[in-house]
Coordinates of N, CA and C in Angstrom, one line a residue:
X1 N 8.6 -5.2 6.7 CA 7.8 -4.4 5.8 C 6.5 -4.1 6.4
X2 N 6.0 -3.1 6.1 CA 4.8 -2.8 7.0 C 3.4 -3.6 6.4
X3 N 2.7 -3.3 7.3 CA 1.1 -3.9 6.3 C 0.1 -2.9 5.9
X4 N 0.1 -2.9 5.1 CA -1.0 -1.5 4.7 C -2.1 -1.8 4.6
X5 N -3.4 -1.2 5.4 CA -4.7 -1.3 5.3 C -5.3 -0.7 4.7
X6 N -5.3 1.2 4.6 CA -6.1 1.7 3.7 C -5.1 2.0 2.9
X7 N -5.6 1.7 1.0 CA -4.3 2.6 0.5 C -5.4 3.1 -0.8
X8 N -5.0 4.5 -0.8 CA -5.7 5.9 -1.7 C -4.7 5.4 -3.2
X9 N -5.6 5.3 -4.2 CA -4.9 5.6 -5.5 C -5.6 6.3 -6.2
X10 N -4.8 7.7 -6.9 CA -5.4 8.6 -7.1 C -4.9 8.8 -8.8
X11 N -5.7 8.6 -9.2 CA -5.5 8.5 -11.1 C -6.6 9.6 -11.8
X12 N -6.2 10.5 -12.8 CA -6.5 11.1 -13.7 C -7.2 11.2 -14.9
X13 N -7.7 9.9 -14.7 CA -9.0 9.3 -16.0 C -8.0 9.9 -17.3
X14 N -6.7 9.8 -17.5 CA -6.5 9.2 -18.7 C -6.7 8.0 -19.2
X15 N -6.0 7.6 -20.7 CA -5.4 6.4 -21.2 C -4.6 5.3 -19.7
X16 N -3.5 6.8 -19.3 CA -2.6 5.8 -18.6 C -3.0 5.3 -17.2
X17 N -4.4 6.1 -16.7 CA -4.7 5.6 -15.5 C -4.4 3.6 -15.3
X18 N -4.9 2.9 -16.0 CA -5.1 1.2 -15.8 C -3.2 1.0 -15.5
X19 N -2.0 1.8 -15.9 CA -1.2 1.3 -15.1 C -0.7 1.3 -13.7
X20 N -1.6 2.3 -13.5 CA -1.6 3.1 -11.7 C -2.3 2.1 -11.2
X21 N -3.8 1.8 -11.7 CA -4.2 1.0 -11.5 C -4.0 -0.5 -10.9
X22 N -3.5 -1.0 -12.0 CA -3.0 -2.4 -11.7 C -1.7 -2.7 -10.9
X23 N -0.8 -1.4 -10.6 CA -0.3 -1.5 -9.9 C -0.9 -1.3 -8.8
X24 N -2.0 -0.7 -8.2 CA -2.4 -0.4 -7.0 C -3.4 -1.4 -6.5
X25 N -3.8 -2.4 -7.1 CA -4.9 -3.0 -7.1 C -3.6 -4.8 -6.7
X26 N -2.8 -4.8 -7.4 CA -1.8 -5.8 -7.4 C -1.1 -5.6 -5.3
X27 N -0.8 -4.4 -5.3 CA -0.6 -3.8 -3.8 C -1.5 -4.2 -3.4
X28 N -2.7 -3.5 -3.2 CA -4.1 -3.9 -2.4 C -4.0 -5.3 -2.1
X29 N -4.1 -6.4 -3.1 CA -4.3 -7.5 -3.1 C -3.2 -8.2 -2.2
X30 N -1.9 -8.1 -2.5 CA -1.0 -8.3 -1.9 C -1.3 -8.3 -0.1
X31 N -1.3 -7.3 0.5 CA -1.4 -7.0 1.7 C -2.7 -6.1 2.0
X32 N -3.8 -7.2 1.3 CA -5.2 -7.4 2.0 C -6.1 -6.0 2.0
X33 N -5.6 -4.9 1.6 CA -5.9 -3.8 2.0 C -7.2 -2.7 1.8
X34 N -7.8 -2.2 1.6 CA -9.0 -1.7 1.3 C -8.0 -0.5 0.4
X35 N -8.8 -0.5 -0.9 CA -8.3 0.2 -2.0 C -9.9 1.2 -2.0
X36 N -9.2 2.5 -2.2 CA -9.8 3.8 -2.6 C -9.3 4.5 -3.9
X37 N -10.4 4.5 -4.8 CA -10.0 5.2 -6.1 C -11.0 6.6 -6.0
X38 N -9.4 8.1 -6.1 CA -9.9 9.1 -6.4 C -9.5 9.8 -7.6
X39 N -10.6 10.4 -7.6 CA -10.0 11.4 -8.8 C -10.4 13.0 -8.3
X40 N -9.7 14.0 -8.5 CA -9.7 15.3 -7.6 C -9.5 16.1 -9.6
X41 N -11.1 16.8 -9.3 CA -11.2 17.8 -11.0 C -10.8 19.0 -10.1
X42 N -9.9 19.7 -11.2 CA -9.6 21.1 -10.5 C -11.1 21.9 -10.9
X43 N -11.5 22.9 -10.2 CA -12.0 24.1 -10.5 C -12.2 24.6 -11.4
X44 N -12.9 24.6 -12.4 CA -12.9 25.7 -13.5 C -12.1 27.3 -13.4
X45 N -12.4 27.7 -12.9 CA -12.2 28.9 -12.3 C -10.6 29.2 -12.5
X46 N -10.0 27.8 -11.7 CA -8.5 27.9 -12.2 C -8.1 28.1 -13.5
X47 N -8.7 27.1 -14.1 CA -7.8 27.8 -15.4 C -8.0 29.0 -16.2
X48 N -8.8 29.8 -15.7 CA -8.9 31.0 -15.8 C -9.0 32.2 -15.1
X49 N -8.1 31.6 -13.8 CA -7.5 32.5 -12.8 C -8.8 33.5 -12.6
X50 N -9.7 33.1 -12.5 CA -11.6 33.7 -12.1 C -11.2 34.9 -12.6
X51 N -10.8 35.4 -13.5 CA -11.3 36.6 -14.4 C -12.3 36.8 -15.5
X52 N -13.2 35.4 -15.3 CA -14.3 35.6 -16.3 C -15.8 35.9 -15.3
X53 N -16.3 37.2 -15.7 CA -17.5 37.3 -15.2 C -18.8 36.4 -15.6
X54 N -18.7 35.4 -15.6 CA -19.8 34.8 -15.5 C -20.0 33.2 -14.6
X55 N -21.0 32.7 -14.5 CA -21.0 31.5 -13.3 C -21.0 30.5 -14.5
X56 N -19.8 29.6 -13.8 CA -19.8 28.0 -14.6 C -19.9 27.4 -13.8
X57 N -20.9 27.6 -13.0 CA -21.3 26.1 -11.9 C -21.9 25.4 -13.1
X58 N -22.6 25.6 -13.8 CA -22.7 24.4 -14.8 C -21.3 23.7 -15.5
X59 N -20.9 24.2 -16.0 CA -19.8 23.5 -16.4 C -19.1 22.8 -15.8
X60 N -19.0 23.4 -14.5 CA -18.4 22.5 -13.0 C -18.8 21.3 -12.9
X61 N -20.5 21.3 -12.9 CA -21.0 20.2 -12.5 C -21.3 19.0 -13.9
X62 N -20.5 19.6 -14.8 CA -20.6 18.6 -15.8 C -19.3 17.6 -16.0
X63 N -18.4 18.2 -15.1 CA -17.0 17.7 -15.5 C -17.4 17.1 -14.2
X64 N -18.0 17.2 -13.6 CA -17.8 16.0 -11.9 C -18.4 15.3 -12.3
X65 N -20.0 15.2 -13.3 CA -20.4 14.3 -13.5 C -20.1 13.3 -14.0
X66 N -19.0 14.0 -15.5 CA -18.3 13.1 -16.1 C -17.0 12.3 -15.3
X67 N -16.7 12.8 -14.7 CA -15.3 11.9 -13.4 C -16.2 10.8 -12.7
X68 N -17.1 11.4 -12.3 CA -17.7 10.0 -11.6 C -18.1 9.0 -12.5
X69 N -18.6 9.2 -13.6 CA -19.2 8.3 -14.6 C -17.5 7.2 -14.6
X70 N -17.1 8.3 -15.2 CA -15.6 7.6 -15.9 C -14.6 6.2 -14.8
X71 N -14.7 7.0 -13.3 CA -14.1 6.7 -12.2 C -14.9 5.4 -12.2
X72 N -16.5 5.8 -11.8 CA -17.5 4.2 -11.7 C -16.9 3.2 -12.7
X73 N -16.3 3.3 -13.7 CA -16.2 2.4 -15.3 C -14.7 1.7 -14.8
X74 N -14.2 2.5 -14.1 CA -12.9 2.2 -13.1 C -13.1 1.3 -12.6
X75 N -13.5 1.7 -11.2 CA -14.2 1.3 -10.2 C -14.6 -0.1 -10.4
X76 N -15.4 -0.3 -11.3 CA -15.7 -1.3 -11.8 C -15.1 -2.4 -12.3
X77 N -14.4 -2.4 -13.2 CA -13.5 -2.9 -13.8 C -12.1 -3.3 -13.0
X78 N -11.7 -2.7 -11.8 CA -10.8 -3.0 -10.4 C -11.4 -3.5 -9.4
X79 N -12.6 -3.4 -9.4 CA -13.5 -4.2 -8.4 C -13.2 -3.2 -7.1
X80 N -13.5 -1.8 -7.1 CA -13.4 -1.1 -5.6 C -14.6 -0.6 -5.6
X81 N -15.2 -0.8 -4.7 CA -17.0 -0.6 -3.9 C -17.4 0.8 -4.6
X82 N -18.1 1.2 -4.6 CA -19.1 2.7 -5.1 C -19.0 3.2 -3.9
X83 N -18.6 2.8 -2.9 CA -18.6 3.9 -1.4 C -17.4 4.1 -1.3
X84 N -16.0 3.3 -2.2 CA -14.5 3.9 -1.7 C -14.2 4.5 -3.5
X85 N -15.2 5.3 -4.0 CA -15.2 5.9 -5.5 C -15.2 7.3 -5.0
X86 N -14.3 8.2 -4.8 CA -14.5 9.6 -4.5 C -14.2 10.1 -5.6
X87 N -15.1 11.2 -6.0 CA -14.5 12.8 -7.1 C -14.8 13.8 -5.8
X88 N -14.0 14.3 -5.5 CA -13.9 15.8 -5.2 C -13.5 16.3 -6.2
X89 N -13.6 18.2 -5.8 CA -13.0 19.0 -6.9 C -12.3 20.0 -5.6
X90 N -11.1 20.7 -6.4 CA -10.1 21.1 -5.4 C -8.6 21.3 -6.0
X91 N -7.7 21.5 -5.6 CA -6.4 21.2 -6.0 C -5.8 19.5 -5.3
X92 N -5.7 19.0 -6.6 CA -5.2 17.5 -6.5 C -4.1 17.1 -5.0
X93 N -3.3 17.8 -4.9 CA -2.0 17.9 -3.7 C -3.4 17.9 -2.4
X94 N -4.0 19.2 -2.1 CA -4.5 19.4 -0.9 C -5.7 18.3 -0.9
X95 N -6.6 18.0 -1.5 CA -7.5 17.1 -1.8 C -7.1 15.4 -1.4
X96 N -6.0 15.2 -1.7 CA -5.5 13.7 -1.4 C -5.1 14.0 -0.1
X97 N -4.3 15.1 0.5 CA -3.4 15.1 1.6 C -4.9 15.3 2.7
X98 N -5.8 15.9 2.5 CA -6.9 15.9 3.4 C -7.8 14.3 3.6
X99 N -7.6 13.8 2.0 CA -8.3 12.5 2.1 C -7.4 11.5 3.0
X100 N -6.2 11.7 3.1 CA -5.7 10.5 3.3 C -5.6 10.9 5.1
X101 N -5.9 11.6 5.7 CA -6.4 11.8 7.1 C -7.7 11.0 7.4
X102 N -8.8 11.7 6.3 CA -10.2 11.5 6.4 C -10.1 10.1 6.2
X103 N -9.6 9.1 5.6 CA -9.6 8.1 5.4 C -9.2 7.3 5.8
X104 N -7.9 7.7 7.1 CA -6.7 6.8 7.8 C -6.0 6.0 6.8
X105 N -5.6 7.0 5.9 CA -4.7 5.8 4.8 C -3.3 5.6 5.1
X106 N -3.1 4.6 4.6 CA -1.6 4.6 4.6 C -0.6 4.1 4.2
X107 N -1.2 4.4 2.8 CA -0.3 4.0 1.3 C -0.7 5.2 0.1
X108 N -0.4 6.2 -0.4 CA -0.7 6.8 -1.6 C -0.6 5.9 -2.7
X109 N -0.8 5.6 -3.8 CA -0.8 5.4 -5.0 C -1.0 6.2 -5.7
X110 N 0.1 7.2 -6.7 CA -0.1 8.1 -7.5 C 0.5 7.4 -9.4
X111 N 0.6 8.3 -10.8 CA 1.2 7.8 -11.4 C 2.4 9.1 -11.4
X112 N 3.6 8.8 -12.2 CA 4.5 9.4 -12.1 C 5.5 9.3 -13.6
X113 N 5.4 10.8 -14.4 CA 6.0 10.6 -15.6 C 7.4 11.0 -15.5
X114 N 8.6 10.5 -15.7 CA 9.8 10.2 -15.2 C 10.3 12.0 -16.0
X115 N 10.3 12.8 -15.4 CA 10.4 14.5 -15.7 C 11.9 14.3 -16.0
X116 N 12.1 15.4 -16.8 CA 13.7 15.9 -16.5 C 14.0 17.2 -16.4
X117 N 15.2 17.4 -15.3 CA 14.9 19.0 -15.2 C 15.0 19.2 -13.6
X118 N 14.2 20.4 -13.5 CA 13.7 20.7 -11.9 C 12.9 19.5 -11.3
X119 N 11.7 18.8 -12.1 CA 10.9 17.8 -11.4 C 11.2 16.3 -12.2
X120 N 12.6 16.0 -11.5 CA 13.5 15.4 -12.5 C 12.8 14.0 -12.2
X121 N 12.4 13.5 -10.8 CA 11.7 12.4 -10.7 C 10.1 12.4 -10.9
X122 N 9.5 13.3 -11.0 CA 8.1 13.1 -10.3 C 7.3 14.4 -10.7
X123 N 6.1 13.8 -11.5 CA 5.1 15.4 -12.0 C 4.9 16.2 -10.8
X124 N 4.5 17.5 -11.1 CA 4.0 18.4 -10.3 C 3.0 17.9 -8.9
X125 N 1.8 17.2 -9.5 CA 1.0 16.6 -8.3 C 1.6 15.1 -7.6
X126 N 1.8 14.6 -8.2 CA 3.0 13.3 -7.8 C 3.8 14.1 -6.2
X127 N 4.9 15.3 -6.7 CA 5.4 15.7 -6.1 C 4.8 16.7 -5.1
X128 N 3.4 17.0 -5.1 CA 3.2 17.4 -4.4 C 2.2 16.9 -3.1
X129 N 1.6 15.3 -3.5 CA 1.3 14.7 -2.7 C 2.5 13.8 -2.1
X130 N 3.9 13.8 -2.2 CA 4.8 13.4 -1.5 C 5.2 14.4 -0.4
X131 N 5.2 15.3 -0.9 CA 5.7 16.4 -0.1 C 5.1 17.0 0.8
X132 N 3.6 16.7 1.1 CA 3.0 17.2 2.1 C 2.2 15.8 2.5
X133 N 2.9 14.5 2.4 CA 2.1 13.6 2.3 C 2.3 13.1 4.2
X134 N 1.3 12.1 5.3 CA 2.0 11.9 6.7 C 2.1 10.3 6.3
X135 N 1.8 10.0 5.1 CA 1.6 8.4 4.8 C 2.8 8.0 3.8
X136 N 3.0 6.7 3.2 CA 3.8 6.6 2.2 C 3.4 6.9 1.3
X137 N 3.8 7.0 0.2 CA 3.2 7.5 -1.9 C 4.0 6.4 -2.3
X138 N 3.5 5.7 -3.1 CA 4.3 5.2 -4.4 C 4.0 5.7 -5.4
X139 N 4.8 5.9 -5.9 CA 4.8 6.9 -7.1 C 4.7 6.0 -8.3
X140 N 4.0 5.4 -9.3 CA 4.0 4.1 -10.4 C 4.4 5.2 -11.7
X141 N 5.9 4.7 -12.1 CA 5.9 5.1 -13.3 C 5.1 5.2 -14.6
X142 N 4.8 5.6 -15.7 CA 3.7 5.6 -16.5 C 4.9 5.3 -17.8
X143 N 4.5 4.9 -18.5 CA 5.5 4.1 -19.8 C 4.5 4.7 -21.2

């Protein structure tokens, strides 16, 4: 079994983030590893496919503010340093798959709501940090 040194867990500041959590932090501990908690806010802009003429860089920078607030309360409470606490903003898939270069990781930690259908195992970003991922993902199911 390999030994993992850096491993990225990337949670959503819901409710269900503390089971990503504890599973990722239970990993960490296991095989020694330096744990990084991100959280990646999409864009404003996206969800309104930038058809609105006006600037929400304020609003931008209120929702980073608040991820970092929220992440630090994380952070905290998992015991991972204020220097391995990232918010970027970006699309979640490309954001981790660049961090986990930038970072030499090589463990993802994502959570994962058991889909049925087309994304029968794994959410949209789940599946999309597997799919373009050069590291392992665990995917933690969410209950």
């Amino acid at each position: 079994m390999p030994t993992y040194k850096n491993m990225l867990v990337a949670i959503d500041l819901t409710e269900e983030a503390p089971q990503v959590l504890e599973k990722a932090r239970a990993m960490s501990d296991a095989h020694g590893a330096n744990l990084i908690l991100v959280h990646v806010v999409e864009p404003v802009g996206y969800a309104y496919g930038g058809d609105i003429p006006m600037d929400l860089t304020e609003l931008q920078d209120q929702l980073d503010k608040a991820a970092r607030e929220q992440l630090s309360v994380y952070g905290e409470q998992y015991g991972v340093d204020k220097a391995n606490q990232i918010v970027t903003v970006g699309r979640p898939e490309s954001e981790i798959h660049r961090l986990v270069k930038e970072q030499a990781v090589d463990l993802v930690v994502v959570g994962s709501h058991g889909r049925k259908g087309f994304q029968l195992l794994l959410g949209s970003t789940a599946n999309g940090v597997l799919h373009g991922s050069e590291c392992d993902v665990l995917a933690v199911r969410i209950r």
